[in-house]
XYZ file of C-alpha atoms in Angstrom:
310
model
C 8.108 1.924 -10.113
C 5.496 -0.763 -10.790
C 3.265 -1.659 -7.925
C 2.343 -4.882 -6.413
C -0.325 -6.956 -4.849
C -2.247 -4.915 -2.405
C -4.743 -7.608 -1.655
C -8.308 -6.301 -1.598
C -11.611 -7.910 -2.377
C -15.145 -6.698 -2.929
C -18.186 -8.916 -3.136
C -19.651 -7.499 -6.356
C -17.827 -7.135 -8.619
C -14.477 -8.627 -7.672
C -11.878 -5.892 -7.343
C -8.181 -6.627 -7.714
C -5.076 -4.533 -7.340
C -2.964 -3.928 -10.426
C 0.055 -1.975 -11.588
C -0.159 1.447 -13.137
C 2.520 3.849 -14.368
C 3.133 7.309 -13.122
C 5.798 9.736 -14.274
C 8.922 10.938 -12.534
C 11.798 12.778 -14.143
C 14.253 10.261 -12.705
C 12.259 7.036 -12.907
C 9.441 5.154 -14.570
C 7.295 4.153 -11.579
C 4.075 2.179 -11.588
C 1.405 1.812 -8.931
C -1.666 -0.275 -8.228
C -5.245 0.612 -8.990
C -8.586 -1.172 -8.617
C -10.273 -2.569 -11.712
C -12.775 -5.213 -12.725
C -11.419 -8.588 -13.803
C -10.774 -9.060 -17.522
C -10.042 -12.043 -19.792
C -6.508 -13.135 -18.924
C -4.128 -12.536 -21.819
C -0.843 -10.731 -21.361
C 0.291 -9.205 -24.634
C 3.930 -8.702 -25.565
C 4.554 -5.061 -26.467
C 7.862 -5.548 -28.321
C 10.114 -4.089 -25.622
C 13.272 -5.600 -24.094
C 13.046 -8.085 -21.233
C 15.678 -8.934 -18.632
C 17.262 -12.210 -19.686
C 20.471 -14.126 -19.082
C 22.383 -13.865 -15.810
C 20.746 -11.286 -13.548
C 22.187 -10.009 -10.288
C 19.785 -8.868 -7.581
C 21.402 -6.330 -5.244
C 19.715 -5.685 -1.908
C 19.562 -2.463 0.097
C 18.270 -3.221 3.596
C 16.815 0.041 4.889
C 16.134 -0.012 8.603
C 16.572 -2.838 11.059
C 16.132 -6.448 9.966
C 17.263 -9.360 12.106
C 19.772 -11.828 10.610
C 17.001 -14.430 10.452
C 14.710 -12.064 8.550
C 17.444 -11.280 6.046
C 18.243 -14.959 5.574
C 14.597 -15.804 4.804
C 14.494 -13.293 1.951
C 18.001 -14.040 0.645
C 17.257 -17.775 0.648
C 14.072 -17.045 -1.279
C 15.902 -15.194 -4.050
C 18.667 -17.803 -4.150
C 15.957 -20.441 -4.609
C 14.957 -19.019 -8.014
C 17.762 -20.709 -9.902
C 18.476 -23.641 -7.583
C 17.926 -27.104 -9.059
C 18.606 -28.981 -5.840
C 15.343 -28.374 -4.021
C 12.510 -30.911 -3.874
C 9.170 -30.320 -5.546
C 7.117 -28.241 -5.451
C 10.014 -25.807 -5.679
C 10.537 -22.077 -5.931
C 12.751 -22.746 -8.954
C 9.882 -24.508 -10.758
C 7.765 -21.422 -10.150
C 10.494 -19.166 -11.559
C 10.860 -21.406 -14.614
C 7.439 -20.183 -15.725
C 9.223 -16.970 -16.788
C 11.149 -19.126 -19.274
C 7.990 -19.311 -21.365
C 8.160 -15.567 -21.986
C 10.125 -14.304 -24.985
C 13.863 -14.785 -24.599
C 13.787 -17.750 -22.250
C 14.728 -18.233 -18.620
C 16.780 -15.810 -16.511
C 19.278 -17.017 -13.919
C 19.002 -15.027 -10.696
C 21.800 -14.585 -8.153
C 22.085 -12.357 -5.090
C 24.824 -9.741 -5.447
C 25.660 -6.824 -3.171
C 23.918 -6.401 0.155
C 23.991 -2.993 1.804
C 22.806 -2.476 5.388
C 21.406 0.971 6.135
C 20.324 0.544 9.735
C 20.687 4.222 10.674
C 17.863 5.416 8.398
C 20.112 7.804 6.438
C 17.116 9.337 4.629
C 14.745 9.249 7.574
C 11.749 7.045 8.323
C 9.409 8.633 5.776
C 10.444 7.877 2.201
C 9.140 9.316 -1.056
C 9.428 7.482 -4.350
C 12.324 9.747 -5.252
C 14.165 8.671 -2.095
C 13.520 5.005 -2.902
C 15.121 5.501 -6.307
C 18.100 7.227 -4.673
C 18.539 4.294 -2.288
C 18.234 1.782 -5.123
C 20.997 3.531 -7.042
C 23.422 2.604 -4.265
C 22.753 -1.086 -4.758
C 25.004 -1.877 -7.677
C 26.970 -0.612 -10.639
C 25.064 2.110 -12.454
C 26.311 0.888 -15.851
C 25.141 -2.710 -15.512
C 21.885 -3.370 -17.356
C 21.589 -6.908 -16.000
C 21.043 -5.900 -12.407
C 17.963 -5.313 -10.311
C 18.558 -3.055 -7.323
C 15.989 -3.853 -4.638
C 15.230 -1.672 -1.618
C 13.696 -3.513 1.343
C 12.252 -1.260 4.052
C 11.788 -2.282 7.684
C 8.487 -2.342 9.551
C 9.000 1.108 11.091
C 9.650 2.854 7.772
C 6.749 4.673 6.113
C 6.816 4.933 2.325
C 4.691 7.216 0.185
C 1.403 5.430 -0.654
C 2.543 2.280 1.168
C -0.634 0.501 2.351
C -2.828 3.089 0.605
C -2.327 1.790 -2.909
C 0.798 -0.342 -3.011
C 2.868 -2.933 -1.162
C 5.901 -2.711 -3.412
C 7.020 -1.284 -6.743
C 9.377 -1.736 -9.651
C 10.671 0.608 -12.322
C 13.867 1.779 -14.001
C 16.336 4.653 -14.261
C 18.712 5.778 -17.002
C 22.271 4.516 -16.650
C 25.234 6.865 -16.847
C 26.060 6.402 -20.538
C 22.393 7.007 -21.391
C 22.412 3.912 -23.600
C 19.957 1.958 -21.495
C 18.131 1.685 -18.199
C 18.739 -0.236 -14.991
C 15.854 -1.843 -13.125
C 14.987 -1.219 -9.493
C 12.308 -2.363 -7.068
C 11.024 -1.810 -3.551
C 9.093 -3.925 -1.031
C 8.162 -2.895 2.516
C 7.546 -4.902 5.681
C 3.800 -4.451 6.357
C 3.538 -6.221 9.704
C 2.695 -3.130 11.791
C 1.279 -0.806 9.123
C -1.053 -2.918 6.989
C -0.800 -6.702 7.412
C -4.384 -7.125 6.235
C -3.515 -5.480 2.942
C 0.086 -6.446 2.225
C 0.543 -9.675 4.215
C -2.684 -11.487 3.308
C -3.370 -14.425 3.601
C -1.299 -14.462 6.816
C -3.571 -11.829 8.380
C -7.280 -11.070 8.310
C -8.073 -8.936 5.238
C -9.454 -5.432 5.684
C -12.096 -6.006 3.035
C -14.172 -8.943 1.902
C -14.684 -12.411 3.405
C -13.063 -12.745 6.829
C -11.642 -16.235 6.450
C -9.135 -17.401 9.073
C -5.558 -16.353 8.229
C -2.982 -18.952 7.275
C 0.032 -19.663 9.461
C 3.134 -18.020 7.957
C 5.637 -20.689 6.829
C 8.660 -18.906 8.344
C 6.838 -17.735 11.459
C 7.031 -14.066 10.509
C 3.870 -12.494 9.067
C 5.697 -9.413 7.819
C 8.606 -11.202 6.172
C 6.429 -13.943 4.685
C 4.217 -11.175 3.325
C 7.324 -9.559 1.836
C 8.102 -12.857 0.089
C 4.776 -12.662 -1.750
C 5.337 -9.053 -2.728
C 8.978 -9.601 -3.663
C 7.943 -12.495 -5.893
C 5.469 -10.192 -7.605
C 7.842 -7.311 -8.287
C 10.745 -9.520 -9.413
C 8.564 -11.437 -11.873
C 7.174 -8.125 -13.117
C 10.654 -6.631 -13.422
C 11.972 -9.480 -15.558
C 8.947 -9.740 -17.861
C 8.050 -6.032 -18.059
C 11.124 -4.076 -16.915
C 10.563 -0.864 -18.871
C 6.813 -0.697 -19.382
C 6.803 -2.268 -22.855
C 7.123 -5.969 -22.083
C 4.329 -8.383 -21.155
C 1.202 -6.939 -19.614
C -2.545 -6.727 -20.000
C -4.534 -3.526 -20.263
C -3.410 0.064 -20.783
C 0.262 0.943 -20.369
C -0.524 3.262 -17.471
C -2.367 0.494 -15.580
C -0.886 -2.849 -16.638
C -1.474 -6.269 -15.142
C 1.840 -8.125 -15.129
C 3.056 -11.707 -14.721
C 1.991 -12.132 -11.090
C -0.238 -9.131 -10.451
C -2.553 -10.586 -13.131
C -3.081 -13.513 -10.751
C -3.734 -11.582 -7.535
C -4.869 -13.646 -4.549
C -4.267 -17.070 -6.139
C -1.946 -19.441 -4.277
C -3.475 -22.843 -4.940
C -6.150 -24.639 -6.907
C -9.731 -23.606 -6.223
C -8.847 -20.052 -5.158
C -11.568 -17.439 -5.126
C -11.928 -13.951 -3.583
C -10.980 -14.221 0.068
C -9.778 -17.817 -0.224
C -6.167 -18.425 -1.387
C -6.827 -21.927 -2.652
C -5.680 -25.358 -1.524
C -2.095 -25.282 -0.291
C 0.207 -27.602 1.628
C 0.323 -27.607 5.435
C 3.351 -28.486 7.505
C 2.330 -31.316 9.838
C 4.547 -30.058 12.648
C 4.005 -26.299 12.629
C 0.642 -26.043 10.889
C 2.162 -23.472 8.532
C 0.862 -23.128 4.975
C 3.185 -23.249 1.991
C 3.252 -24.200 -1.682
C 6.953 -24.171 -2.576
C 10.269 -25.307 -1.139
C 13.474 -23.308 -1.403
C 17.128 -23.670 -0.492
C 18.160 -24.653 3.031
C 14.818 -26.401 3.482
C 12.877 -23.142 3.527
C 9.168 -23.261 2.841
C 7.356 -20.388 1.162
C 3.884 -19.394 0.057
C 4.245 -17.775 -3.362
C 1.581 -16.387 -5.689
C 0.446 -17.866 -8.971
C 2.123 -16.623 -12.142
C 0.614 -16.177 -15.592
C 1.914 -18.960 -17.839
C 2.229 -17.845 -21.491
C 2.130 -21.456 -22.627
C -1.401 -21.961 -21.313
C -2.607 -18.361 -20.808
C -3.618 -19.284 -17.268
C -2.462 -18.508 -13.742
C -0.224 -21.403 -12.759
C 0.120 -22.486 -9.144
C 2.666 -24.862 -7.651
C 0.026 -27.027 -5.932
């Protein structure tokens, strides 16, 4: 599985979290590592991307409230919605249309509730892959099966080196692979790492945290990490799509832009974003049902820069 933004900063030089691959007999996982910044150019490595109509199936592992589930489902449904005002989540997702093959339409498919922790509260990568396989049809290449773990579920290397992952497994006919991803709720385990900028960071400048737009630090942190893994899954689903650097430590569409949410961002400062006049919450994109979200910048192949919504 490919890993995601584990926000960490160092004064000199700037350190950022990136994706790296590691081998499993049943999956192609990737995890984050710390490296120095490099010139930003994501190269296309001639592999297939996920394009067309894509179904995102969700496996809710552990206990999520109905409101928490609706925040994340509304976020995914916002990707392909054209009825939301600007700046919109859909405008952010349209950046992926600049990658080879054009824009993907995202819809939410199956949702499976596993509130009884069928595999326990300590999950290995292998268990995550097993859970993901229950999300949809194993023969459908145009699906992404996403496992979302609750705040009381510990996942191997969660908070140590990753906040989420994406990867792929072979489908039954062995004629292709199906993509999967995982994101965990960090609110009790590592909000300073996986829910920044809604919590004080563990490392670097201790700037005041932003107010979470949906009033839930853990879930709003999951939005950021879910945005990262879904963009990475579509543009680099099998480790030979768009990325910068070595194949075993690639920077992908959003992980290449770690920590950037608005113009003027720098280490420890997310940039200039919008503020709700009533709640004081920070956001930079609007989704369906009037939801407001703070989503990370994405690398735009048209300009070779990290594009923000505000």
